Coordinates of C-alpha atoms (C1' of nucleotides) in Angstrom, one line a residue:
Chain T
M252 CA 13.6 23.2 11.2
R253 CA 14.6 21.8 7.8
R254 CA 11.9 20.7 5.3
Q255 CA 10.5 17.3 6.1
I256 CA 12.4 14.5 4.2
P257 CA 10.2 11.8 2.5
D258 CA 10.8 8.3 3.9
V259 CA 11.5 7.0 0.5
V260 CA 14.4 9.3 0.2
V261 CA 15.9 8.2 3.5
S262 CA 15.5 4.6 2.5
R263 CA 17.6 5.2 -0.6
L264 CA 20.6 6.7 1.3
P265 CA 22.0 3.4 2.5
M266 CA 22.3 2.3 -1.1
Y267 CA 24.1 5.4 -2.1
L268 CA 26.5 4.7 0.8
R269 CA 27.1 1.2 -0.5
V270 CA 28.0 2.4 -4.0
L271 CA 30.2 5.2 -2.6
A272 CA 32.1 2.7 -0.4
L273 CA 32.7 0.6 -3.5
L274 CA 33.9 3.6 -5.5
K275 CA 36.3 4.6 -2.7
A276 CA 37.7 1.1 -2.7
E277 CA 38.2 1.4 -6.4
G278 CA 40.1 4.6 -5.9
I279 CA 37.6 6.8 -7.7
D280 CA 37.6 10.4 -6.4
F281 CA 34.8 12.0 -8.2
I282 CA 31.4 10.7 -9.5
S283 CA 28.6 12.4 -11.3
S284 CA 24.9 11.9 -10.6
R285 CA 24.8 10.1 -13.9
G286 CA 27.6 7.8 -12.8
L287 CA 25.9 7.0 -9.5
G288 CA 22.6 6.6 -11.4
S289 CA 23.9 4.0 -13.8
R290 CA 25.3 1.9 -10.9
L291 CA 22.0 2.1 -9.1
K292 CA 19.7 1.9 -12.0
M293 CA 18.2 5.3 -11.1
T294 CA 17.9 8.6 -13.0
P295 CA 20.6 11.2 -12.3
A296 CA 17.8 13.7 -11.5
Q297 CA 16.5 11.6 -8.7
I298 CA 19.9 11.3 -7.1
R299 CA 20.5 15.0 -7.3
K300 CA 17.1 15.7 -5.9
D301 CA 17.6 13.3 -3.1
L302 CA 20.9 14.8 -2.1
C303 CA 19.6 18.3 -2.4
Y304 CA 17.3 17.6 0.6
F305 CA 20.4 17.6 2.8
G306 CA 22.7 20.2 1.3
K307 CA 25.0 21.0 -1.6
F308 CA 27.6 18.4 -1.9
G309 CA 28.6 18.6 -5.6
R310 CA 30.7 20.7 -7.8
Q311 CA 29.4 21.9 -11.2
G312 CA 31.4 20.3 -14.1
R313 CA 33.0 17.7 -11.7
G314 CA 30.4 15.8 -9.8
Y315 CA 30.6 14.7 -6.2
N316 CA 33.7 14.1 -4.2
V317 CA 33.3 10.4 -3.3
G318 CA 35.0 10.6 0.1
R319 CA 33.2 13.8 1.1
L320 CA 29.8 12.5 0.1
F321 CA 30.4 9.2 1.8
S322 CA 31.2 10.9 5.1
E323 CA 28.3 13.4 4.8
L324 CA 25.8 10.6 4.1
K325 CA 27.2 8.6 7.0
Q326 CA 26.7 11.5 9.3
I327 CA 23.2 12.2 7.9
L328 CA 22.2 8.6 8.6
G329 CA 23.7 8.7 12.1
L330 CA 26.3 6.2 11.1
D331 CA 29.2 8.1 12.5
K332 CA 28.6 6.6 15.9
Q333 CA 28.3 3.0 17.3
W334 CA 24.8 1.6 17.8
S335 CA 24.0 -1.0 20.5
M336 CA 21.6 -3.8 19.7
A337 CA 19.8 -6.4 21.7
L338 CA 18.6 -9.7 20.3
V339 CA 15.4 -11.2 21.6
G340 CA 15.0 -14.9 20.9
V341 CA 18.1 -17.2 20.6
G342 CA 16.6 -20.0 18.6
R343 CA 18.0 -21.2 15.3
L344 CA 17.5 -17.8 13.6
G345 CA 18.7 -15.9 16.6
R346 CA 21.9 -17.8 16.7
A347 CA 22.5 -17.1 13.1
I348 CA 22.0 -13.4 13.8
M349 CA 24.5 -13.6 16.7
D350 CA 27.0 -15.2 14.5
Y351 CA 26.5 -12.8 11.6
K352 CA 29.7 -10.8 11.0
G353 CA 28.1 -8.1 8.8
F354 CA 26.9 -5.8 11.7
I355 CA 30.2 -4.9 13.3
P356 CA 31.9 -3.2 10.3
E357 CA 28.8 -1.0 9.9
G358 CA 28.9 0.2 13.5
F359 CA 26.2 -2.1 14.9
K360 CA 27.2 -4.1 18.0
L361 CA 25.2 -6.8 19.7
V362 CA 25.5 -6.1 23.4
A363 CA 22.7 -8.3 24.8
A364 CA 20.6 -11.4 24.0
F365 CA 17.5 -12.6 25.7
E366 CA 15.8 -16.0 25.8
K367 CA 12.9 -17.6 27.6
D368 CA 14.4 -21.1 27.4
R369 CA 16.1 -21.9 30.7
N370 CA 18.6 -24.2 29.0
L371 CA 20.1 -21.4 27.0
I372 CA 20.2 -18.7 29.7
G373 CA 23.7 -18.1 31.0
K374 CA 25.4 -19.5 27.9
K375 CA 27.8 -17.3 26.0
I376 CA 27.7 -16.9 22.2
G377 CA 30.1 -14.6 20.4
G378 CA 31.0 -12.7 23.6
V379 CA 27.4 -12.1 24.7
V380 CA 25.9 -13.9 27.7
I381 CA 22.3 -14.9 27.1
E382 CA 20.0 -13.4 29.7
D383 CA 16.6 -14.3 31.0
F384 CA 13.9 -12.8 29.0
A385 CA 12.3 -11.6 32.3
V386 CA 15.1 -9.1 32.9
L387 CA 14.8 -7.5 29.4
G388 CA 13.4 -4.2 30.5
K389 CA 16.0 -3.6 33.2
S390 CA 19.0 -4.9 31.2
V391 CA 18.1 -2.9 28.1
K392 CA 18.2 0.3 30.1
E393 CA 21.4 -0.5 31.9
K394 CA 23.2 -1.3 28.6
N395 CA 21.8 1.6 26.8
V396 CA 20.5 -0.5 24.0
D397 CA 19.4 1.6 20.9
I398 CA 17.9 -1.1 18.7
A399 CA 16.3 -4.4 19.3
I400 CA 16.2 -7.4 16.9
V401 CA 13.2 -9.7 17.4
A402 CA 13.7 -13.3 16.4
V403 CA 11.0 -15.1 18.4
P404 CA 8.2 -17.2 17.1
S405 CA 5.3 -15.3 15.5
S406 CA 3.0 -16.1 18.4
E407 CA 5.2 -14.2 20.8
A408 CA 6.4 -11.4 18.6
Q409 CA 3.8 -8.9 19.3
N410 CA 4.2 -9.3 23.1
V411 CA 8.0 -9.0 22.8
I412 CA 7.6 -5.9 20.7
D413 CA 5.2 -4.3 23.2
M414 CA 7.7 -5.0 26.0
L415 CA 10.6 -3.5 24.0
A416 CA 8.5 -0.4 23.3
Q417 CA 7.7 -0.1 27.0
S418 CA 11.4 -0.4 27.8
G419 CA 12.0 2.7 25.7
I420 CA 13.5 1.1 22.6
K421 CA 12.8 3.3 19.6
A422 CA 13.9 1.0 16.8
I423 CA 13.0 -2.6 16.2
L424 CA 14.1 -5.0 13.5
N425 CA 11.5 -7.7 13.3
Y426 CA 12.2 -11.1 11.8
A427 CA 8.9 -12.6 12.8
P428 CA 6.4 -13.0 10.0
I429 CA 3.7 -10.8 11.4
C430 CA 2.3 -7.3 10.8
A431 CA 3.1 -5.9 14.2
R432 CA 1.8 -2.7 15.9
V433 CA 4.1 -0.2 17.6
P434 CA 3.3 3.0 19.5
R435 CA 3.9 6.3 17.8
G436 CA 7.6 7.2 17.8
V437 CA 8.9 3.7 17.5
R438 CA 10.3 2.6 14.2
L439 CA 9.6 -0.9 13.1
Q440 CA 11.3 -2.6 10.2
G441 CA 10.2 -6.1 9.2
I442 CA 12.5 -8.5 7.4
D443 CA 10.8 -11.5 5.9
P444 CA 12.1 -13.7 3.1
V445 CA 8.7 -15.4 2.6
V446 CA 7.0 -12.1 1.8
A447 CA 9.8 -11.3 -0.6
L448 CA 9.2 -14.6 -2.3
Q449 CA 5.5 -14.2 -2.4
S450 CA 5.6 -11.0 -4.4
M451 CA 8.0 -12.5 -7.0
T452 CA 5.7 -15.5 -7.7
F453 CA 3.1 -13.1 -8.9
Y454 CA 5.4 -12.1 -11.7
L455 CA 6.6 -15.6 -12.3
T456 CA 3.1 -16.8 -13.1
R457 CA 2.5 -14.2 -15.7
V458 CA 5.5 -14.0 -18.0
Chain V
M35 CA -4.9 -8.1 -21.3
R36 CA -5.9 -6.7 -17.9
R37 CA -4.8 -3.3 -16.9
Q38 CA -1.2 -3.2 -15.6
I39 CA -1.0 -3.6 -11.8
P40 CA 1.4 -1.3 -9.9
D41 CA 4.3 -3.1 -8.2
V42 CA 3.4 -1.5 -4.9
V43 CA 0.0 -3.1 -5.0
V44 CA 1.4 -6.5 -5.6
S45 CA 3.9 -6.1 -2.8
R46 CA 1.0 -5.5 -0.4
L47 CA -0.9 -8.7 -1.3
P48 CA 1.2 -11.0 0.9
M49 CA 0.4 -8.9 3.9
Y50 CA -3.3 -9.2 3.2
L51 CA -2.8 -12.9 3.0
R52 CA -1.1 -13.0 6.3
V53 CA -4.0 -11.2 8.0
L54 CA -6.6 -13.3 6.3
A55 CA -4.8 -16.5 7.5
L56 CA -5.0 -15.2 11.0
L57 CA -8.6 -14.3 10.7
K58 CA -9.4 -17.7 9.3
A59 CA -7.6 -19.2 12.3
E60 CA -9.7 -17.1 14.6
G61 CA -12.8 -18.4 12.9
I62 CA -13.9 -15.1 11.5
D63 CA -15.9 -15.5 8.3
F64 CA -16.4 -11.9 7.1
I65 CA -14.2 -8.9 7.3
S66 CA -14.7 -5.4 6.0
S67 CA -12.1 -3.2 4.3
R68 CA -12.2 -1.1 7.5
G69 CA -11.5 -4.2 9.6
L70 CA -8.6 -5.2 7.4
G71 CA -7.3 -1.7 7.3
S72 CA -7.2 -1.3 11.1
R73 CA -5.2 -4.5 11.4
L74 CA -2.7 -3.4 8.7
K75 CA -2.7 0.3 9.6
M76 CA -4.0 1.2 6.1
T77 CA -7.0 3.1 4.9
P78 CA -10.1 1.0 3.9
A79 CA -10.1 2.9 0.6
Q80 CA -6.6 1.6 -0.3
I81 CA -7.5 -2.0 0.4
R82 CA -10.7 -1.8 -1.7
K83 CA -8.8 -0.1 -4.5
D84 CA -6.0 -2.7 -4.4
L85 CA -8.4 -5.6 -4.5
C86 CA -10.5 -4.0 -7.2
Y87 CA -7.5 -4.4 -9.6
F88 CA -8.1 -8.1 -9.5
G89 CA -11.9 -8.4 -9.4
K90 CA -14.9 -8.1 -7.1
F91 CA -14.6 -10.1 -4.0
G92 CA -16.8 -8.3 -1.5
R93 CA -20.4 -8.0 -0.7
Q94 CA -22.0 -4.7 0.1
G95 CA -23.1 -4.4 3.7
R96 CA -21.1 -7.5 4.7
G97 CA -17.5 -7.2 3.6
Y98 CA -15.2 -9.9 2.3
N99 CA -15.6 -13.6 2.8
V100 CA -12.3 -14.4 4.6
G101 CA -11.9 -17.9 3.1
R102 CA -12.8 -16.9 -0.4
L103 CA -10.6 -13.8 -0.4
F104 CA -7.7 -15.9 1.0
S105 CA -8.0 -18.4 -1.8
E106 CA -8.4 -15.8 -4.5
L107 CA -5.3 -13.9 -3.3
K108 CA -3.3 -17.1 -3.1
Q109 CA -4.2 -17.9 -6.7
I110 CA -3.5 -14.3 -7.8
L111 CA 0.0 -14.5 -6.3
G112 CA 0.6 -17.9 -7.8
L113 CA 0.7 -19.5 -4.4
D114 CA -1.7 -22.3 -5.3
K115 CA 1.3 -24.3 -6.5
Q116 CA 4.6 -25.5 -5.1
W117 CA 7.7 -23.6 -6.0
S118 CA 11.2 -25.1 -6.2
M119 CA 14.1 -23.2 -4.9
A120 CA 17.9 -23.6 -5.1
L121 CA 20.3 -22.2 -2.6
V122 CA 23.7 -20.9 -3.7
G123 CA 26.3 -20.6 -1.0
V124 CA 26.2 -22.9 2.0
G125 CA 28.2 -20.9 4.5
R126 CA 26.9 -19.9 7.9
L127 CA 24.0 -17.9 6.4
G128 CA 23.2 -20.6 3.8
R129 CA 23.0 -23.3 6.4
A130 CA 20.5 -21.1 8.5
I131 CA 18.4 -20.8 5.3
M132 CA 18.5 -24.6 4.7
D133 CA 17.4 -25.1 8.3
Y134 CA 14.7 -22.5 8.1
K135 CA 11.2 -24.1 8.6
G136 CA 9.2 -21.2 7.3
F137 CA 9.4 -21.9 3.6
I138 CA 7.7 -25.3 3.4
P139 CA 4.2 -24.3 4.8
E140 CA 4.1 -21.5 2.3
G141 CA 4.7 -23.8 -0.7
F142 CA 8.4 -23.0 -1.2
K143 CA 10.7 -26.1 -1.2
L144 CA 14.4 -26.2 -1.4
V145 CA 15.4 -28.8 -3.9
A146 CA 19.1 -28.0 -4.5
A147 CA 22.1 -26.4 -2.9
F148 CA 25.4 -25.3 -4.4
E149 CA 28.8 -24.6 -2.9
K150 CA 32.3 -23.9 -4.1
D151 CA 34.0 -25.3 -1.0
R152 CA 35.1 -28.9 -1.7
N153 CA 34.7 -29.9 1.9
L154 CA 31.0 -29.3 1.8
I155 CA 30.1 -30.8 -1.5
G156 CA 28.4 -34.1 -1.2
K157 CA 27.2 -33.5 2.4
K158 CA 23.5 -33.7 3.0
I159 CA 21.6 -31.0 5.0
G160 CA 17.9 -31.3 5.6
G161 CA 17.4 -33.8 2.8
V162 CA 19.3 -31.8 0.2
V163 CA 22.7 -32.9 -1.1
I164 CA 25.1 -30.1 -1.6
E165 CA 26.3 -30.0 -5.2
D166 CA 29.4 -28.5 -6.8
F167 CA 28.8 -24.9 -7.8
A168 CA 30.3 -25.9 -11.2
V169 CA 27.2 -28.0 -12.1
L170 CA 24.7 -25.2 -11.2
G171 CA 23.5 -24.5 -14.7
K172 CA 22.8 -28.1 -15.6
S173 CA 21.3 -29.1 -12.2
V174 CA 19.0 -26.1 -12.0
K175 CA 17.5 -27.1 -15.3
E176 CA 17.2 -30.8 -14.5
K177 CA 15.4 -30.0 -11.2
N178 CA 13.2 -27.3 -12.7
V179 CA 14.2 -24.7 -10.2
D180 CA 12.0 -21.7 -10.2
I181 CA 13.7 -19.4 -7.7
A182 CA 17.3 -19.0 -6.5
I183 CA 18.5 -17.8 -3.1
V184 CA 21.9 -16.2 -3.2
A185 CA 23.9 -16.5 0.1
V186 CA 27.5 -16.1 -1.1
P187 CA 30.0 -13.3 -0.1
S188 CA 29.4 -9.9 -1.7
S189 CA 32.4 -10.3 -3.9
E190 CA 31.0 -13.3 -5.7
A191 CA 27.3 -12.3 -5.7
Q192 CA 27.2 -10.6 -9.0
N193 CA 28.9 -13.5 -10.7
V194 CA 26.5 -16.0 -9.2
I195 CA 23.5 -13.8 -10.2
D196 CA 24.8 -13.6 -13.7
M197 CA 25.1 -17.4 -13.9
L198 CA 21.7 -17.9 -12.5
A199 CA 20.1 -15.5 -15.0
Q200 CA 22.0 -17.4 -17.7
S201 CA 20.6 -20.7 -16.5
G202 CA 17.1 -19.3 -17.0
I203 CA 16.2 -18.5 -13.4
K204 CA 13.6 -15.7 -13.4
A205 CA 13.5 -14.9 -9.7
I206 CA 16.3 -14.4 -7.3
L207 CA 16.3 -13.6 -3.6
N208 CA 19.6 -12.0 -2.8
Y209 CA 21.1 -11.9 0.7
A210 CA 24.4 -10.4 -0.3
P211 CA 24.7 -6.7 0.6
I212 CA 25.2 -5.5 -2.9
C213 CA 23.1 -3.6 -5.5
A214 CA 23.2 -6.3 -8.2
R215 CA 22.2 -6.0 -11.8
V216 CA 19.9 -8.5 -13.6
P217 CA 18.8 -8.8 -17.2
R218 CA 15.3 -7.6 -18.1
G219 CA 12.7 -10.2 -17.2
V220 CA 14.5 -11.4 -14.1
R221 CA 13.1 -10.4 -10.7
L222 CA 15.6 -9.6 -8.0
Q223 CA 14.7 -9.1 -4.4
G224 CA 17.3 -8.0 -1.9
I225 CA 17.1 -8.9 1.7
D226 CA 19.5 -7.0 3.9
P227 CA 19.3 -6.4 7.6
V228 CA 22.1 -3.8 7.6
V229 CA 20.2 -1.6 5.1
A230 CA 17.1 -1.9 7.2
L231 CA 19.1 -0.8 10.3
Q232 CA 20.7 2.1 8.4
S233 CA 17.5 3.8 7.6
M234 CA 16.2 3.5 11.2
T235 CA 19.3 5.2 12.6
F236 CA 18.4 8.3 10.5
Y237 CA 15.2 8.7 12.6
L238 CA 16.9 7.7 15.9
T239 CA 19.3 10.6 15.6
R240 CA 16.5 13.2 15.2
V241 CA 13.9 12.6 17.8
Chain I
dC247 C1' -27.7 2.0 9.1
dC248 C1' -24.0 -0.9 6.9
dT249 C1' -21.0 -2.3 3.1
dT250 C1' -18.3 -2.5 -1.8
dG251 C1' -16.5 -0.7 -6.2
dT252 C1' -14.8 3.0 -8.7
dG253 C1' -14.3 7.5 -11.2
dA254 C1' -12.5 11.9 -9.8
dA255 C1' -9.7 14.8 -7.0
dC256 C1' -5.7 15.2 -4.6
dG257 C1' -1.0 15.1 -3.2
dC258 C1' 3.4 13.4 -3.4
dA259 C1' 7.5 11.5 -5.8
dT260 C1' 9.8 11.5 -10.1
dT261 C1' 11.4 13.7 -14.1
dC262 C1' 12.2 17.6 -16.9
dA263 C1' 14.6 21.6 -18.1
dC264 C1' 17.4 25.2 -17.4
dA265 C1' 20.0 28.9 -14.8
dG266 C1' 24.4 29.1 -12.8
dC267 C1' 28.9 27.9 -12.5
dA268 C1' 33.6 25.4 -13.5
Chain B
dT64 C1' 31.9 21.6 -22.9
dG65 C1' 30.3 19.3 -18.4
dC66 C1' 27.9 19.2 -14.2
dT67 C1' 25.0 20.6 -10.1
dG68 C1' 20.9 22.5 -7.8
dT69 C1' 16.2 23.4 -8.1
dG70 C1' 11.6 25.3 -9.5
dA71 C1' 8.1 23.6 -12.6
dA72 C1' 5.8 20.0 -14.9
dT73 C1' 4.5 15.4 -15.1
dG74 C1' 2.8 11.1 -13.7
dC75 C1' 1.3 7.9 -10.5
dG76 C1' -0.5 6.1 -6.1
dT77 C1' -3.7 7.4 -2.4
dT78 C1' -7.8 9.3 -0.7
dC79 C1' -12.3 11.1 -1.4
dA80 C1' -17.0 10.7 -2.2
dC81 C1' -20.8 8.6 -3.8
dA82 C1' -23.9 5.4 -6.5
dA83 C1' -25.6 0.9 -5.8
dG84 C1' -26.8 -2.7 -3.0
dG85 C1' -28.0 -5.2 1.5

DNA sequence: CCTTGTGAACGCATTCACAGCA
DNA sequence: TGCTGTGAATGCGTTCACAAGG
């Protein structure tokens, strides 16, 4: 088995991918670690070190082939396949997520949505029929959902996350502003604008 | 001047605040670093160390007074005042942000919104009149905006961010999926569900 | 016994520096 | 010359361990 990769390295790969996609679009074929570094405000050494966890992708004197590195990173991140997602909670936020066009081009497809509110169940938004929250476990398995997005009120979020974990979901993107617990083996990513704001105000107050 | 605080410490304070608010609501008066740690999946030592950057808030044998620590952290983070925010880009995402109820209780108030699209300018959403993007610089100063939220398409995001920085904004929350550049002294926080998903798929592919 | 606060030790991520190659 | 890949060195955040106090 290959040497364990630090989480922080993995978390940087999507950014590399972003820049590489841009370079591709600009028609640039080769890029050095220095070139990548200047676009990402990182040191060239860090980029080389990060990439070297996964293999040798560069050529001395030339740099990295943009297209090649792009594909390699996509594969490393598991982005060479389609991922199926389920949304839990179709309130205001949930609907914005269902409408969001940014998932599809990256290979993430919403295949199910669940809601407790009887008035919403059965309605169709963006090609997905809203199902009763009660059938979550069964439906998630039938549809081979890989990733769940949680957009329910804070008070219900932990329960929903427990149910998702129990249904075999291994990756959860949580929009509820709580510090949730997950069993070992389940990845949880929180996404919370308020927390992001709250650490900026620290710096705003002491300039 | 007090010893420089690591960014990573500051970024954890909002989470402490979250848990403390919950404890307060539960009527718990004292909590030990171990108690906080178990709720946050952190070691007690780390919590004590983090807090000790800012002062001595605990009592031996007892732990921390929940209410006191809550207030202290709020003040440290600059959350004992109201912050004014401006939104740039009132598309689908922008509207969801304008509708979002989670900012107000935390002391963040949207006071302005800007849009390029003529059809939207002048309309009123949630008490805020949408202004012409062209008057951004002037309006942001008049309204003493502290923080900007960027919700424009990727292609325009860097330009918008440049304009905001030029208008004297020192903190920007960016929803556009780009790796933007800001001048020294401006804080930029990105918020991007796709990036969050893309690092989870790495782990999904190798279980 | 229970806690906190904190210097010291540790371990990990970043950076350095250079061999190897085009 | 330019650049990568990588062991070694550095630096920083986490954890340890304990004095001091309840």
